[in-house]
Amino acid sequence: MVSKSDAVWAIDIGNNSLKALHLSAESAESGVVEVIGFDNIQHGKILTGSGVGAAERNELIALSFRRFVSQNDLSIAEVVVSVPSQNSFARFVKLPPVEQKRIPEIVSFEAAQQIPFDINDVQWDWQLMEQSEDGENKVGIFAIKNDIVTEALEHYSRENIQVNQVQMASMALYNYVLYDRPELARSENRATVILNIGAENTDLVIWTKSTVWQRCIPMGGNAFTKAISEAFKLNFEKAEKLKRTAPVSKYARQILQAMKPVFTDLASEIQRSLGFYTSSNQNIKLAKVIALGGGTKMRVLLKYLQQSLQIPIERP
């Protein structure tokens, strides 16, 4: 049996379902991670559907959790979750050459100066990103507001599920490609863009061999559903179904026409973010976009974005 020390359940509360992945490390030395289980519990309703208030949303999530717990043993693994990237912070600073034991002390001082919130109102951590031959250290400082973490963990605490680790969604995406796609991190001058299109937000992460940059765009798949809802005078649930079946619908052209303004707005927001990044990092070329999230199921969206951004886009 897998011990709790080398296995985790990674859980994500999505708009349509609760998704969970059971992972086990074969050994600390090998660095190999094995998928030993997964689950996908559909909610009774879409959480952002029309007429679904906060109380009903909480109850829908609770029901999904209870079904998940009844089907899986959480006692043999730690639970890790990610929290939305809104109101999160990432900054990279160079530290002068110092003894290794002094780095935490200096980083604590830098964090208090760099984080644009009261240090007591955030959860924060740091990571040594690069160490040059002359001893100069480059560290990343990451923070997210306490109320964001507390809100995300309420669903777990209500069901007496102990969460052992919490990660910012953008940094979870960064860790994913760093571990799963190491061949993309060989250069300081070529960056990979990670685009995670969710229901309400789109996480954009840009990374090179030793740097990472993030932005959360407040637009996702629900914006397309709402556009269809307004154009066809449908409730949210019916509009969502129409969106998902658009490629085979006899109304495909009208559906795409209804969504066209959202395509344009999302592409513009992404382009604006990439433009800001490249203006500050003129020696870095954006080489590839890796697209994730439920929004990427709209294949026409990725085709449109690739034409707009003029950067190759792939799904894992």
PDB file of C-alpha atoms in Angstrom:
ATOM      1  CA  MET A   1       0.000   0.000   0.000  1.00  0.00           C
ATOM      2  CA  VAL A   2       1.189   3.539  -0.781  1.00  0.00           C
ATOM      3  CA  SER A   3       2.091   5.484   2.342  1.00  0.00           C
ATOM      4  CA  LYS A   4       0.752   8.950   2.995  1.00  0.00           C
ATOM      5  CA  SER A   5       4.234  10.417   2.760  1.00  0.00           C
ATOM      6  CA  ASP A   6       4.666   9.590  -0.935  1.00  0.00           C
ATOM      7  CA  ALA A   7       1.151  10.007  -2.362  1.00  0.00           C
ATOM      8  CA  VAL A   8      -1.158  12.954  -2.955  1.00  0.00           C
ATOM      9  CA  TRP A   9      -4.684  13.657  -4.118  1.00  0.00           C
ATOM     10  CA  ALA A  10      -4.690  16.790  -6.282  1.00  0.00           C
ATOM     11  CA  ILE A  11      -8.223  18.228  -6.285  1.00  0.00           C
ATOM     12  CA  ASP A  12      -9.755  20.938  -8.465  1.00  0.00           C
ATOM     13  CA  ILE A  13     -13.279  22.337  -8.041  1.00  0.00           C
ATOM     14  CA  GLY A  14     -14.303  23.221 -11.580  1.00  0.00           C
ATOM     15  CA  ASN A  15     -17.386  24.939 -12.919  1.00  0.00           C
ATOM     16  CA  ASN A  16     -18.865  21.678 -14.203  1.00  0.00           C
ATOM     17  CA  SER A  17     -17.242  19.025 -12.041  1.00  0.00           C
ATOM     18  CA  LEU A  18     -14.884  18.139  -9.233  1.00  0.00           C
ATOM     19  CA  LYS A  19     -11.716  16.698 -10.736  1.00  0.00           C
ATOM     20  CA  ALA A  20      -9.118  14.752  -8.773  1.00  0.00           C
ATOM     21  CA  LEU A  21      -5.838  13.046  -9.596  1.00  0.00           C
ATOM     22  CA  HIS A  22      -4.118  10.488  -7.329  1.00  0.00           C
ATOM     23  CA  LEU A  23      -0.335  10.618  -7.689  1.00  0.00           C
ATOM     24  CA  SER A  24       2.457   8.594  -6.142  1.00  0.00           C
ATOM     25  CA  ALA A  25       6.205   9.192  -6.114  1.00  0.00           C
ATOM     26  CA  GLU A  26       8.009   5.931  -6.783  1.00  0.00           C
ATOM     27  CA  SER A  27      10.951   7.210  -4.760  1.00  0.00           C
ATOM     28  CA  ALA A  28      12.422  10.531  -3.781  1.00  0.00           C
ATOM     29  CA  GLU A  29      15.642   9.618  -5.602  1.00  0.00           C
ATOM     30  CA  SER A  30      14.091   8.704  -8.963  1.00  0.00           C
ATOM     31  CA  GLY A  31      11.828  11.757  -9.252  1.00  0.00           C
ATOM     32  CA  VAL A  32       9.300   9.601 -11.107  1.00  0.00           C
ATOM     33  CA  VAL A  33       5.624  10.302 -10.438  1.00  0.00           C
ATOM     34  CA  GLU A  34       2.940   7.749 -11.264  1.00  0.00           C
ATOM     35  CA  VAL A  35      -0.786   8.320 -11.726  1.00  0.00           C
ATOM     36  CA  ILE A  36      -2.502   5.678  -9.610  1.00  0.00           C
ATOM     37  CA  GLY A  37      -6.073   6.956  -9.776  1.00  0.00           C
ATOM     38  CA  PHE A  38      -8.402   9.728 -10.850  1.00  0.00           C
ATOM     39  CA  ASP A  39     -12.010  10.814 -10.470  1.00  0.00           C
ATOM     40  CA  ASN A  40     -14.378  13.280 -12.121  1.00  0.00           C
ATOM     41  CA  ILE A  41     -17.612  14.037 -10.273  1.00  0.00           C
ATOM     42  CA  GLN A  42     -20.131  16.042 -12.306  1.00  0.00           C
ATOM     43  CA  HIS A  43     -21.958  18.706 -10.287  1.00  0.00           C
ATOM     44  CA  GLY A  44     -25.756  18.551 -10.230  1.00  0.00           C
ATOM     45  CA  LYS A  45     -25.773  21.890 -12.071  1.00  0.00           C
ATOM     46  CA  ILE A  46     -23.237  24.221 -13.657  1.00  0.00           C
ATOM     47  CA  LEU A  47     -21.984  26.330 -10.730  1.00  0.00           C
ATOM     48  CA  THR A  48     -22.288  29.614 -12.630  1.00  0.00           C
ATOM     49  CA  GLY A  49     -25.600  28.683 -14.254  1.00  0.00           C
ATOM     50  CA  SER A  50     -28.564  31.022 -14.275  1.00  0.00           C
ATOM     51  CA  GLY A  51     -30.374  31.172 -10.964  1.00  0.00           C
ATOM     52  CA  VAL A  52     -27.642  29.352  -9.007  1.00  0.00           C
ATOM     53  CA  GLY A  53     -26.974  31.441  -5.910  1.00  0.00           C
ATOM     54  CA  ALA A  54     -24.129  31.182  -3.405  1.00  0.00           C
ATOM     55  CA  ALA A  55     -25.994  28.852  -1.047  1.00  0.00           C
ATOM     56  CA  GLU A  56     -26.989  26.439  -3.821  1.00  0.00           C
ATOM     57  CA  ARG A  57     -23.457  26.584  -5.269  1.00  0.00           C
ATOM     58  CA  ASN A  58     -22.011  25.572  -1.899  1.00  0.00           C
ATOM     59  CA  GLU A  59     -24.496  22.715  -1.612  1.00  0.00           C
ATOM     60  CA  LEU A  60     -23.687  21.464  -5.125  1.00  0.00           C
ATOM     61  CA  ILE A  61     -19.974  21.419  -4.284  1.00  0.00           C
ATOM     62  CA  ALA A  62     -20.683  19.675  -0.970  1.00  0.00           C
ATOM     63  CA  LEU A  63     -22.679  16.943  -2.706  1.00  0.00           C
ATOM     64  CA  SER A  64     -19.858  16.382  -5.186  1.00  0.00           C
ATOM     65  CA  PHE A  65     -17.334  16.194  -2.347  1.00  0.00           C
ATOM     66  CA  ARG A  66     -19.446  13.666  -0.433  1.00  0.00           C
ATOM     67  CA  ARG A  67     -19.700  11.456  -3.485  1.00  0.00           C
ATOM     68  CA  PHE A  68     -15.961  11.790  -4.085  1.00  0.00           C
ATOM     69  CA  VAL A  69     -15.109  10.861  -0.472  1.00  0.00           C
ATOM     70  CA  SER A  70     -17.467   7.876  -0.584  1.00  0.00           C
ATOM     71  CA  GLN A  71     -15.618   6.557  -3.657  1.00  0.00           C
ATOM     72  CA  ASN A  72     -12.021   7.267  -2.629  1.00  0.00           C
ATOM     73  CA  ASP A  73      -9.811   6.807   0.431  1.00  0.00           C
ATOM     74  CA  LEU A  74      -8.227  10.146   1.357  1.00  0.00           C
ATOM     75  CA  SER A  75      -6.542   8.774   4.486  1.00  0.00           C
ATOM     76  CA  ILE A  76      -3.602   7.302   2.547  1.00  0.00           C
ATOM     77  CA  ALA A  77      -2.544  10.498   0.795  1.00  0.00           C
ATOM     78  CA  GLU A  78      -2.036  14.185   1.400  1.00  0.00           C
ATOM     79  CA  VAL A  79      -4.434  16.602  -0.283  1.00  0.00           C
ATOM     80  CA  VAL A  80      -3.067  19.411  -2.437  1.00  0.00           C
ATOM     81  CA  VAL A  81      -5.109  22.144  -4.102  1.00  0.00           C
ATOM     82  CA  SER A  82      -4.578  25.281  -6.145  1.00  0.00           C
ATOM     83  CA  VAL A  83      -6.261  28.625  -5.572  1.00  0.00           C
ATOM     84  CA  PRO A  84      -7.247  31.208  -8.211  1.00  0.00           C
ATOM     85  CA  SER A  85      -4.560  33.596  -9.346  1.00  0.00           C
ATOM     86  CA  GLN A  86      -6.604  36.757  -8.785  1.00  0.00           C
ATOM     87  CA  ASN A  87      -4.996  39.007  -6.175  1.00  0.00           C
ATOM     88  CA  SER A  88      -1.802  36.976  -6.316  1.00  0.00           C
ATOM     89  CA  PHE A  89       1.692  38.354  -6.665  1.00  0.00           C
ATOM     90  CA  ALA A  90       4.976  37.155  -8.161  1.00  0.00           C
ATOM     91  CA  ARG A  91       8.184  39.178  -8.233  1.00  0.00           C
ATOM     92  CA  PHE A  92      11.799  38.285  -8.964  1.00  0.00           C
ATOM     93  CA  VAL A  93      14.706  39.979  -7.257  1.00  0.00           C
ATOM     94  CA  LYS A  94      18.469  39.631  -7.374  1.00  0.00           C
ATOM     95  CA  LEU A  95      20.245  39.302  -4.055  1.00  0.00           C
ATOM     96  CA  PRO A  96      23.869  40.242  -3.466  1.00  0.00           C
ATOM     97  CA  PRO A  97      26.385  37.427  -2.918  1.00  0.00           C
ATOM     98  CA  VAL A  98      25.858  36.202   0.656  1.00  0.00           C
ATOM     99  CA  GLU A  99      26.189  33.002   2.633  1.00  0.00           C
ATOM    100  CA  GLN A 100      23.397  30.509   1.938  1.00  0.00           C
ATOM    101  CA  LYS A 101      22.180  30.673   5.538  1.00  0.00           C
ATOM    102  CA  ARG A 102      21.548  34.429   5.205  1.00  0.00           C
ATOM    103  CA  ILE A 103      19.306  34.181   2.124  1.00  0.00           C
ATOM    104  CA  PRO A 104      16.030  33.570   4.068  1.00  0.00           C
ATOM    105  CA  GLU A 105      16.700  36.650   6.213  1.00  0.00           C
ATOM    106  CA  ILE A 106      17.315  38.873   3.183  1.00  0.00           C
ATOM    107  CA  VAL A 107      14.326  37.442   1.317  1.00  0.00           C
ATOM    108  CA  SER A 108      12.061  38.243   4.301  1.00  0.00           C
ATOM    109  CA  PHE A 109      13.198  41.864   4.141  1.00  0.00           C
ATOM    110  CA  GLU A 110      12.676  41.968   0.358  1.00  0.00           C
ATOM    111  CA  ALA A 111       9.218  40.410   0.670  1.00  0.00           C
ATOM    112  CA  ALA A 112       8.079  43.121   3.074  1.00  0.00           C
ATOM    113  CA  GLN A 113       9.288  45.746   0.575  1.00  0.00           C
ATOM    114  CA  GLN A 114       8.055  44.109  -2.641  1.00  0.00           C
ATOM    115  CA  ILE A 115       4.645  42.605  -1.789  1.00  0.00           C
ATOM    116  CA  PRO A 116       2.021  45.331  -2.410  1.00  0.00           C
ATOM    117  CA  PHE A 117      -0.172  44.161   0.482  1.00  0.00           C
ATOM    118  CA  ASP A 118       0.286  44.126   4.224  1.00  0.00           C
ATOM    119  CA  ILE A 119       2.612  41.178   4.887  1.00  0.00           C
ATOM    120  CA  ASN A 120       0.184  39.977   7.577  1.00  0.00           C
ATOM    121  CA  ASP A 121      -2.660  39.793   5.027  1.00  0.00           C
ATOM    122  CA  VAL A 122      -0.958  37.300   2.714  1.00  0.00           C
ATOM    123  CA  GLN A 123       0.435  33.796   2.518  1.00  0.00           C
ATOM    124  CA  TRP A 124       3.850  34.005   0.897  1.00  0.00           C
ATOM    125  CA  ASP A 125       6.870  31.914   0.040  1.00  0.00           C
ATOM    126  CA  TRP A 126      10.025  32.130  -2.036  1.00  0.00           C
ATOM    127  CA  GLN A 127      12.078  29.985  -4.379  1.00  0.00           C
ATOM    128  CA  LEU A 128      15.724  30.182  -5.390  1.00  0.00           C
ATOM    129  CA  MET A 129      15.491  30.422  -9.191  1.00  0.00           C
ATOM    130  CA  GLU A 130      19.095  30.908 -10.245  1.00  0.00           C
ATOM    131  CA  GLN A 131      22.566  31.190  -8.745  1.00  0.00           C
ATOM    132  CA  SER A 132      25.323  32.725 -10.843  1.00  0.00           C
ATOM    133  CA  GLU A 133      29.008  31.824 -10.706  1.00  0.00           C
ATOM    134  CA  ASP A 134      29.801  35.056  -8.868  1.00  0.00           C
ATOM    135  CA  GLY A 135      27.398  34.067  -6.084  1.00  0.00           C
ATOM    136  CA  GLU A 136      24.535  36.375  -7.033  1.00  0.00           C
ATOM    137  CA  ASN A 137      21.161  34.777  -6.219  1.00  0.00           C
ATOM    138  CA  LYS A 138      17.926  35.296  -8.136  1.00  0.00           C
ATOM    139  CA  VAL A 139      14.824  34.458  -6.107  1.00  0.00           C
ATOM    140  CA  GLY A 140      11.118  34.454  -6.827  1.00  0.00           C
ATOM    141  CA  ILE A 141       8.762  35.826  -4.187  1.00  0.00           C
ATOM    142  CA  PHE A 142       5.153  34.643  -4.396  1.00  0.00           C
ATOM    143  CA  ALA A 143       2.153  35.776  -2.367  1.00  0.00           C
ATOM    144  CA  ILE A 144      -1.613  35.500  -2.311  1.00  0.00           C
ATOM    145  CA  LYS A 145      -4.103  37.220  -0.041  1.00  0.00           C
ATOM    146  CA  ASN A 146      -5.350  35.319   2.996  1.00  0.00           C
ATOM    147  CA  ASP A 147      -9.021  35.840   2.174  1.00  0.00           C
ATOM    148  CA  ILE A 148      -8.561  34.164  -1.241  1.00  0.00           C
ATOM    149  CA  VAL A 149      -6.981  31.118   0.422  1.00  0.00           C
ATOM    150  CA  THR A 150      -9.613  31.014   3.174  1.00  0.00           C
ATOM    151  CA  GLU A 151     -12.484  31.170   0.684  1.00  0.00           C
ATOM    152  CA  ALA A 152     -10.965  28.383  -1.422  1.00  0.00           C
ATOM    153  CA  LEU A 153     -10.476  26.115   1.599  1.00  0.00           C
ATOM    154  CA  GLU A 154     -13.964  26.590   3.062  1.00  0.00           C
ATOM    155  CA  HIS A 155     -15.412  23.857   0.827  1.00  0.00           C
ATOM    156  CA  TYR A 156     -12.849  21.387   2.150  1.00  0.00           C
ATOM    157  CA  SER A 157     -13.209  22.317   5.806  1.00  0.00           C
ATOM    158  CA  ARG A 158     -17.004  21.945   5.628  1.00  0.00           C
ATOM    159  CA  GLU A 159     -16.488  18.300   4.611  1.00  0.00           C
ATOM    160  CA  ASN A 160     -13.683  17.759   7.156  1.00  0.00           C
ATOM    161  CA  ILE A 161     -11.090  17.297   4.419  1.00  0.00           C
ATOM    162  CA  GLN A 162      -7.646  18.346   5.565  1.00  0.00           C
ATOM    163  CA  VAL A 163      -5.686  20.224   2.919  1.00  0.00           C
ATOM    164  CA  ASN A 164      -1.931  19.774   3.316  1.00  0.00           C
ATOM    165  CA  GLN A 165      -0.619  22.026   0.569  1.00  0.00           C
ATOM    166  CA  VAL A 166      -1.940  25.078  -1.288  1.00  0.00           C
ATOM    167  CA  GLN A 167      -0.477  26.451  -4.511  1.00  0.00           C
ATOM    168  CA  MET A 168      -1.304  29.476  -6.665  1.00  0.00           C
ATOM    169  CA  ALA A 169      -2.919  28.231  -9.890  1.00  0.00           C
ATOM    170  CA  SER A 170      -0.413  30.084 -12.073  1.00  0.00           C
ATOM    171  CA  MET A 171       2.546  28.530 -10.257  1.00  0.00           C
ATOM    172  CA  ALA A 172       0.921  25.101 -10.428  1.00  0.00           C
ATOM    173  CA  LEU A 173       0.849  25.557 -14.222  1.00  0.00           C
ATOM    174  CA  TYR A 174       4.494  26.603 -14.155  1.00  0.00           C
ATOM    175  CA  ASN A 175       5.426  23.522 -12.119  1.00  0.00           C
ATOM    176  CA  TYR A 176       3.491  21.328 -14.526  1.00  0.00           C
ATOM    177  CA  VAL A 177       5.456  22.382 -17.608  1.00  0.00           C
ATOM    178  CA  LEU A 178       8.724  22.539 -15.673  1.00  0.00           C
ATOM    179  CA  TYR A 179       8.270  18.876 -14.708  1.00  0.00           C
ATOM    180  CA  ASP A 180       6.426  17.519 -17.745  1.00  0.00           C
ATOM    181  CA  ARG A 181       8.051  19.559 -20.530  1.00  0.00           C
ATOM    182  CA  PRO A 182      11.649  20.228 -19.404  1.00  0.00           C
ATOM    183  CA  GLU A 183      12.798  20.462 -23.037  1.00  0.00           C
ATOM    184  CA  LEU A 184      11.040  23.841 -23.234  1.00  0.00           C
ATOM    185  CA  ALA A 185      13.217  25.365 -20.513  1.00  0.00           C
ATOM    186  CA  ARG A 186      16.654  25.243 -22.089  1.00  0.00           C
ATOM    187  CA  SER A 187      17.041  28.899 -23.015  1.00  0.00           C
ATOM    188  CA  GLU A 188      16.898  32.291 -21.361  1.00  0.00           C
ATOM    189  CA  ASN A 189      15.987  33.908 -24.698  1.00  0.00           C
ATOM    190  CA  ARG A 190      13.053  31.688 -25.743  1.00  0.00           C
ATOM    191  CA  ALA A 191       9.895  31.716 -23.645  1.00  0.00           C
ATOM    192  CA  THR A 192       6.907  29.379 -23.524  1.00  0.00           C
ATOM    193  CA  VAL A 193       3.430  30.758 -22.880  1.00  0.00           C
ATOM    194  CA  ILE A 194       0.981  28.682 -20.843  1.00  0.00           C
ATOM    195  CA  LEU A 195      -2.665  29.599 -21.399  1.00  0.00           C
ATOM    196  CA  ASN A 196      -5.222  28.028 -19.069  1.00  0.00           C
ATOM    197  CA  ILE A 197      -8.722  29.008 -20.235  1.00  0.00           C
ATOM    198  CA  GLY A 198     -11.166  28.300 -17.414  1.00  0.00           C
ATOM    199  CA  ALA A 199     -14.819  29.107 -16.981  1.00  0.00           C
ATOM    200  CA  GLU A 200     -14.450  32.618 -15.576  1.00  0.00           C
ATOM    201  CA  ASN A 201     -10.733  33.417 -15.816  1.00  0.00           C
ATOM    202  CA  THR A 202      -7.759  32.738 -18.049  1.00  0.00           C
ATOM    203  CA  ASP A 203      -4.351  32.237 -16.455  1.00  0.00           C
ATOM    204  CA  LEU A 204      -1.445  33.382 -18.614  1.00  0.00           C
ATOM    205  CA  VAL A 205       2.044  32.299 -17.568  1.00  0.00           C
ATOM    206  CA  ILE A 206       5.271  33.031 -19.464  1.00  0.00           C
ATOM    207  CA  TRP A 207       8.444  31.213 -18.505  1.00  0.00           C
ATOM    208  CA  THR A 208      12.075  30.822 -19.522  1.00  0.00           C
ATOM    209  CA  LYS A 209      14.862  28.745 -18.025  1.00  0.00           C
ATOM    210  CA  SER A 210      14.993  30.776 -14.821  1.00  0.00           C
ATOM    211  CA  THR A 211      12.079  33.254 -14.892  1.00  0.00           C
ATOM    212  CA  VAL A 212       8.294  33.151 -14.766  1.00  0.00           C
ATOM    213  CA  TRP A 213       5.710  35.910 -15.328  1.00  0.00           C
ATOM    214  CA  GLN A 214       1.983  35.674 -14.694  1.00  0.00           C
ATOM    215  CA  ARG A 215      -1.274  37.461 -15.326  1.00  0.00           C
ATOM    216  CA  CYS A 216      -4.899  36.518 -14.667  1.00  0.00           C
ATOM    217  CA  ILE A 217      -7.324  37.669 -17.385  1.00  0.00           C
ATOM    218  CA  PRO A 218     -10.907  37.958 -16.025  1.00  0.00           C
ATOM    219  CA  MET A 219     -12.498  36.251 -19.023  1.00  0.00           C
ATOM    220  CA  GLY A 220     -13.106  32.601 -19.880  1.00  0.00           C
ATOM    221  CA  GLY A 221     -15.512  30.082 -21.338  1.00  0.00           C
ATOM    222  CA  ASN A 222     -18.550  31.551 -19.595  1.00  0.00           C
ATOM    223  CA  ALA A 223     -18.215  34.745 -21.653  1.00  0.00           C
ATOM    224  CA  PHE A 224     -18.861  32.704 -24.809  1.00  0.00           C
ATOM    225  CA  THR A 225     -21.862  31.005 -23.196  1.00  0.00           C
ATOM    226  CA  LYS A 226     -23.347  34.357 -22.154  1.00  0.00           C
ATOM    227  CA  ALA A 227     -22.926  35.709 -25.679  1.00  0.00           C
ATOM    228  CA  ILE A 228     -24.874  32.730 -27.063  1.00  0.00           C
ATOM    229  CA  SER A 229     -27.485  33.110 -24.319  1.00  0.00           C
ATOM    230  CA  GLU A 230     -28.124  36.730 -25.262  1.00  0.00           C
ATOM    231  CA  ALA A 231     -28.116  36.124 -29.015  1.00  0.00           C
ATOM    232  CA  PHE A 232     -30.489  33.138 -28.938  1.00  0.00           C
ATOM    233  CA  LYS A 233     -32.545  34.210 -25.872  1.00  0.00           C
ATOM    234  CA  LEU A 234     -31.652  30.974 -24.019  1.00  0.00           C
ATOM    235  CA  ASN A 235     -30.921  30.283 -20.362  1.00  0.00           C
ATOM    236  CA  PHE A 236     -27.315  29.608 -19.393  1.00  0.00           C
ATOM    237  CA  GLU A 237     -27.585  25.815 -19.350  1.00  0.00           C
ATOM    238  CA  LYS A 238     -29.098  25.592 -22.848  1.00  0.00           C
ATOM    239  CA  ALA A 239     -26.584  28.115 -24.172  1.00  0.00           C
ATOM    240  CA  GLU A 240     -23.737  26.059 -22.696  1.00  0.00           C
ATOM    241  CA  LYS A 241     -25.036  22.940 -24.435  1.00  0.00           C
ATOM    242  CA  LEU A 242     -25.325  24.833 -27.715  1.00  0.00           C
ATOM    243  CA  LYS A 243     -21.732  26.056 -27.342  1.00  0.00           C
ATOM    244  CA  ARG A 244     -20.438  22.530 -26.804  1.00  0.00           C
ATOM    245  CA  THR A 245     -22.285  21.136 -29.810  1.00  0.00           C
ATOM    246  CA  ALA A 246     -21.617  24.119 -32.092  1.00  0.00           C
ATOM    247  CA  PRO A 247     -19.381  22.269 -34.610  1.00  0.00           C
ATOM    248  CA  VAL A 248     -22.147  19.784 -35.469  1.00  0.00           C
ATOM    249  CA  SER A 249     -25.079  22.156 -35.086  1.00  0.00           C
ATOM    250  CA  LYS A 250     -27.079  23.334 -38.089  1.00  0.00           C
ATOM    251  CA  TYR A 251     -26.796  26.783 -36.488  1.00  0.00           C
ATOM    252  CA  ALA A 252     -22.976  26.641 -36.372  1.00  0.00           C
ATOM    253  CA  ARG A 253     -22.531  29.835 -38.396  1.00  0.00           C
ATOM    254  CA  GLN A 254     -24.954  31.823 -36.215  1.00  0.00           C
ATOM    255  CA  ILE A 255     -23.340  30.475 -33.024  1.00  0.00           C
ATOM    256  CA  LEU A 256     -19.874  31.497 -34.172  1.00  0.00           C
ATOM    257  CA  GLN A 257     -21.199  34.905 -35.181  1.00  0.00           C
ATOM    258  CA  ALA A 258     -22.666  35.380 -31.689  1.00  0.00           C
ATOM    259  CA  MET A 259     -19.339  34.477 -30.092  1.00  0.00           C
ATOM    260  CA  LYS A 260     -17.196  36.569 -32.440  1.00  0.00           C
ATOM    261  CA  PRO A 261     -16.960  39.660 -30.142  1.00  0.00           C
ATOM    262  CA  VAL A 262     -15.732  37.443 -27.285  1.00  0.00           C
ATOM    263  CA  PHE A 263     -13.106  35.854 -29.539  1.00  0.00           C
ATOM    264  CA  THR A 264     -11.896  39.343 -30.378  1.00  0.00           C
ATOM    265  CA  ASP A 265     -11.896  40.584 -26.766  1.00  0.00           C
ATOM    266  CA  LEU A 266     -10.039  37.550 -25.409  1.00  0.00           C
ATOM    267  CA  ALA A 267      -7.432  37.655 -28.178  1.00  0.00           C
ATOM    268  CA  SER A 268      -6.935  41.393 -27.544  1.00  0.00           C
ATOM    269  CA  GLU A 269      -6.428  40.855 -23.796  1.00  0.00           C
ATOM    270  CA  ILE A 270      -3.914  38.074 -24.418  1.00  0.00           C
ATOM    271  CA  GLN A 271      -2.114  40.152 -27.055  1.00  0.00           C
ATOM    272  CA  ARG A 272      -1.986  43.107 -24.664  1.00  0.00           C
ATOM    273  CA  SER A 273      -0.417  40.924 -21.943  1.00  0.00           C
ATOM    274  CA  LEU A 274       2.134  39.437 -24.331  1.00  0.00           C
ATOM    275  CA  GLY A 275       2.938  42.911 -25.643  1.00  0.00           C
ATOM    276  CA  PHE A 276       3.559  44.211 -22.131  1.00  0.00           C
ATOM    277  CA  TYR A 277       5.859  41.270 -21.417  1.00  0.00           C
ATOM    278  CA  THR A 278       7.873  41.585 -24.632  1.00  0.00           C
ATOM    279  CA  SER A 279       8.259  45.359 -24.213  1.00  0.00           C
ATOM    280  CA  SER A 280       9.959  44.681 -20.875  1.00  0.00           C
ATOM    281  CA  ASN A 281      11.924  41.673 -22.165  1.00  0.00           C
ATOM    282  CA  GLN A 282      12.939  42.665 -25.668  1.00  0.00           C
ATOM    283  CA  ASN A 283      15.639  39.988 -25.947  1.00  0.00           C
ATOM    284  CA  ILE A 284      13.132  37.152 -25.367  1.00  0.00           C
ATOM    285  CA  LYS A 285      11.227  35.454 -28.207  1.00  0.00           C
ATOM    286  CA  LEU A 286       7.826  33.881 -27.511  1.00  0.00           C
ATOM    287  CA  ALA A 287       8.274  30.452 -29.084  1.00  0.00           C
ATOM    288  CA  LYS A 288       5.152  28.462 -28.275  1.00  0.00           C
ATOM    289  CA  VAL A 289       1.788  28.524 -26.502  1.00  0.00           C
ATOM    290  CA  ILE A 290       0.599  25.502 -24.530  1.00  0.00           C
ATOM    291  CA  ALA A 291      -3.187  25.746 -24.140  1.00  0.00           C
ATOM    292  CA  LEU A 292      -5.036  24.077 -21.257  1.00  0.00           C
ATOM    293  CA  GLY A 293      -8.434  24.260 -19.609  1.00  0.00           C
ATOM    294  CA  GLY A 294     -12.027  23.592 -20.576  1.00  0.00           C
ATOM    295  CA  GLY A 295     -12.110  26.571 -22.934  1.00  0.00           C
ATOM    296  CA  THR A 296      -9.646  24.856 -25.269  1.00  0.00           C
ATOM    297  CA  LYS A 297     -12.310  22.279 -26.167  1.00  0.00           C
ATOM    298  CA  MET A 298     -13.535  24.949 -28.576  1.00  0.00           C
ATOM    299  CA  ARG A 299     -11.005  24.069 -31.273  1.00  0.00           C
ATOM    300  CA  VAL A 300     -12.056  27.062 -33.330  1.00  0.00           C
ATOM    301  CA  LEU A 301     -10.887  29.279 -30.443  1.00  0.00           C
ATOM    302  CA  LEU A 302      -7.333  27.933 -30.576  1.00  0.00           C
ATOM    303  CA  LYS A 303      -7.277  28.317 -34.357  1.00  0.00           C
ATOM    304  CA  TYR A 304      -8.439  31.925 -33.995  1.00  0.00           C
ATOM    305  CA  LEU A 305      -5.868  32.675 -31.276  1.00  0.00           C
ATOM    306  CA  GLN A 306      -3.037  31.171 -33.303  1.00  0.00           C
ATOM    307  CA  GLN A 307      -3.952  33.360 -36.269  1.00  0.00           C
ATOM    308  CA  SER A 308      -4.254  36.440 -34.043  1.00  0.00           C
ATOM    309  CA  LEU A 309      -1.095  35.909 -31.978  1.00  0.00           C
ATOM    310  CA  GLN A 310       1.043  34.452 -34.788  1.00  0.00           C
ATOM    311  CA  ILE A 311       2.543  31.960 -32.319  1.00  0.00           C
ATOM    312  CA  PRO A 312       2.223  28.160 -32.597  1.00  0.00           C
ATOM    313  CA  ILE A 313      -0.376  26.773 -30.172  1.00  0.00           C
ATOM    314  CA  GLU A 314      -0.584  23.186 -28.965  1.00  0.00           C
ATOM    315  CA  ARG A 315      -2.672  21.232 -26.470  1.00  0.00           C
ATOM    316  CA  PRO A 316      -0.932  18.643 -24.274  1.00  0.00           C
TER     317      PRO A 316
END
